Coordinates of C-alpha atoms in Angstrom, one line a residue:
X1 CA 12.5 15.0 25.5
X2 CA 9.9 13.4 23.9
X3 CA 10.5 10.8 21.0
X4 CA 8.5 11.3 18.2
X5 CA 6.9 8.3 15.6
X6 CA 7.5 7.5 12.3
X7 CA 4.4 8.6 10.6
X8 CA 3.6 7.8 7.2
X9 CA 1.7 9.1 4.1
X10 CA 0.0 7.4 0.9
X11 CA -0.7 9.7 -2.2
X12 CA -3.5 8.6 -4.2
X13 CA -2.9 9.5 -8.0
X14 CA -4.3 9.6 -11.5
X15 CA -3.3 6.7 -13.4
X16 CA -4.4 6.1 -17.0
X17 CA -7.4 3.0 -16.2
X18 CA -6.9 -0.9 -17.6
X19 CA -9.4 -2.5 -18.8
X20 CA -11.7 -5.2 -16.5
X21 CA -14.9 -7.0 -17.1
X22 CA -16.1 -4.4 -14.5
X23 CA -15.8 -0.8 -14.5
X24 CA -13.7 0.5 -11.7
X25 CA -12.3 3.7 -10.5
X26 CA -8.5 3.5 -10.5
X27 CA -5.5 5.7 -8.6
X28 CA -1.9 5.0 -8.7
X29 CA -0.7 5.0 -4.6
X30 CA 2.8 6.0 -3.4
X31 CA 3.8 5.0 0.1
X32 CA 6.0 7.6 1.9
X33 CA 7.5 7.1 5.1
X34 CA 7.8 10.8 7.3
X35 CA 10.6 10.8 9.4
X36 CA 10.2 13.5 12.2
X37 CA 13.2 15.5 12.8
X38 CA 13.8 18.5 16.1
X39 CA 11.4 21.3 16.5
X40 CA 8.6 19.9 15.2
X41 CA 9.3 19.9 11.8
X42 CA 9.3 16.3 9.2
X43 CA 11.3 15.2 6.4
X44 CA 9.5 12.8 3.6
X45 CA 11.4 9.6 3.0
X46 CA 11.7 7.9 -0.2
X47 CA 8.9 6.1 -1.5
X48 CA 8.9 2.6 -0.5
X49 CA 6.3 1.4 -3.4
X50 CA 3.9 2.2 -6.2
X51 CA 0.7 0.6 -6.8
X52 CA -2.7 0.4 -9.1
X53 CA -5.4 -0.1 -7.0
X54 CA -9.6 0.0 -7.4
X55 CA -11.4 2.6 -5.4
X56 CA -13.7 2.1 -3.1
X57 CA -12.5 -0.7 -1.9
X58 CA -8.9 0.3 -1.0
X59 CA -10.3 3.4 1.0
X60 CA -12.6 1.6 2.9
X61 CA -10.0 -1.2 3.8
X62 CA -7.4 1.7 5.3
X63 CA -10.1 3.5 7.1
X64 CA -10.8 0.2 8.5
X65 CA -7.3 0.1 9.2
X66 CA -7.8 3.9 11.1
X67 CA -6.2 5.9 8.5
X68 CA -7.0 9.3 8.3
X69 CA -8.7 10.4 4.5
X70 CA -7.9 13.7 3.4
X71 CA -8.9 15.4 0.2
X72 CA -11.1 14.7 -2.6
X73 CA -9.7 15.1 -6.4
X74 CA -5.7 14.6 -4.6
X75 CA -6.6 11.9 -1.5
X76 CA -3.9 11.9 0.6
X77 CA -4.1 8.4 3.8
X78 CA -1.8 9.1 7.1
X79 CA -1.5 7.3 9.9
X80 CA 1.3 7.0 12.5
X81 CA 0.6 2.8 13.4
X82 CA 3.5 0.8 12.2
X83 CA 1.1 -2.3 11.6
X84 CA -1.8 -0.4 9.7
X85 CA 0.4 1.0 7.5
X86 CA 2.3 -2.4 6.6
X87 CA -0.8 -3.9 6.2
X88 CA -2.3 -1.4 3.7
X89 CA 1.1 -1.7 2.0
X90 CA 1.2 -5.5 1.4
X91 CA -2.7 -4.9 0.8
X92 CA -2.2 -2.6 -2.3
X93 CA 0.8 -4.2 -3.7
X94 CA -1.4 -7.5 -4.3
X95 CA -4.3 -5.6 -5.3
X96 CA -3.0 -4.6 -8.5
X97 CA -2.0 -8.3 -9.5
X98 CA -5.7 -9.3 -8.8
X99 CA -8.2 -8.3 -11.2
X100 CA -11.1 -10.2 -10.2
X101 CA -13.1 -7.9 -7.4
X102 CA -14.0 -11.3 -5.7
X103 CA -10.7 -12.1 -4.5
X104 CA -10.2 -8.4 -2.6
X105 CA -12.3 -9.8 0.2
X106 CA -10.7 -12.9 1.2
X107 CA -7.3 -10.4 0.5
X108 CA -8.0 -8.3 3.2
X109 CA -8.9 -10.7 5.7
X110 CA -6.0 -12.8 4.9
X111 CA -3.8 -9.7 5.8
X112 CA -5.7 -9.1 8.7
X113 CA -5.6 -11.9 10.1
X114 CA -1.2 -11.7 9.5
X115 CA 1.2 -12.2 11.7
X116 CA 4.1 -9.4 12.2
X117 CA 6.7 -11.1 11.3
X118 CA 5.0 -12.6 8.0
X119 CA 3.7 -9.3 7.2
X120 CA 6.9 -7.0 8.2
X121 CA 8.8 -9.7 5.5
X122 CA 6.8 -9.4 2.3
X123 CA 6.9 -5.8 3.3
X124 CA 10.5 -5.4 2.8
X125 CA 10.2 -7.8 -0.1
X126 CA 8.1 -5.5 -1.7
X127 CA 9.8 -2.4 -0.8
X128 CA 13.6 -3.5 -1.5
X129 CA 12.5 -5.2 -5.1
X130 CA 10.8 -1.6 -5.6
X131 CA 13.7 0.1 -4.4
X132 CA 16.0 -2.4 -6.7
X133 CA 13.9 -1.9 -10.3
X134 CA 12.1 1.1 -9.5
X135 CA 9.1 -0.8 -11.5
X136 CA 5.6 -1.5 -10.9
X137 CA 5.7 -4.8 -13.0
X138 CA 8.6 -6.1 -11.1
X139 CA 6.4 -6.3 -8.2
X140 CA 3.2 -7.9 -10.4
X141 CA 6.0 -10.8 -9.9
X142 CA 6.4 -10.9 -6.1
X143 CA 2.4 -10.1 -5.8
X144 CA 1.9 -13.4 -7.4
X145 CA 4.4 -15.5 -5.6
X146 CA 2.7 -14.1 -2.4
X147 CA -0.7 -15.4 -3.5
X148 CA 0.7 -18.6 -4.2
X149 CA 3.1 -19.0 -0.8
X150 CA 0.3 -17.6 1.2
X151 CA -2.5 -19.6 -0.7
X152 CA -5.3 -17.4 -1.7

């Protein structure tokens, strides 16, 4: 019998747009685990974080990551790599506590350039505080610490 992966799922949503000095498309994401089950069939998971982040930059960083974009008005991201996923996940959860577009590019190769361990913790940092509060400004919190620990 063959095992099957984890594969996982990020909703893009509508989400009513901050102001910045720039103008900026917006979407709230949702990061949902799918846990395969027997017979082919898959079972979503709870979502493991929430997040405001700016578009086009956000879809160009996961399809750099090799997610798969589906959908235009309702954009829905899969992918089955553990890693990618992680790493858009951390990506997006900082995002939204940095408002100046300058900063996204030394974000994303900061993550890149991550080790597993570093990026699997603030992972579960994220997710569990998410899980705890079930609020998107509880995480603002953690996003900034991370900028701070990991010095960007």
């Amino acid at each position: 019998m063959e095992s099957k992966n984890t594969q996982y799922m990020v909703k893009l949503k509508y989400i009513k747009p901050i102001k910045l000095p720039i103008v900026k498309e917006q979407k709230l994401v949702e990061f949902i685990p799918i846990i395969p089950l027997e017979d082919d069939k898959y079972i979503k998971g709870k979502i493991e974080g929430a997040a405001r982040v700016f578009l086009p930059e956000f879809i160009n960083f996961a399809k750099h990551l090799g997610f798969e974009v589906s959908g235009k008005k309702r954009i829905t991201l899969k992918t089955d790599d553990d890693y990618a996923y992680l790493r858009l996940f951390v990506y997006a959860m900082v995002m939204q506590a940095l408002k100046d577009n300058t900063m996204w590019g030394k974000l994303e190769d900061h993550i890149l350039s991550m080790e597993p361990l570093a990026l699997r913790y603030w992972a579960s940092t994220f997710r569990n505080n998410y899980w705890e509060h079930n609020n998107r400004r509880k995480l603002l919190k953690i996003a900034k610490c991370f900028l701070d620990v990991e010095e960007i």
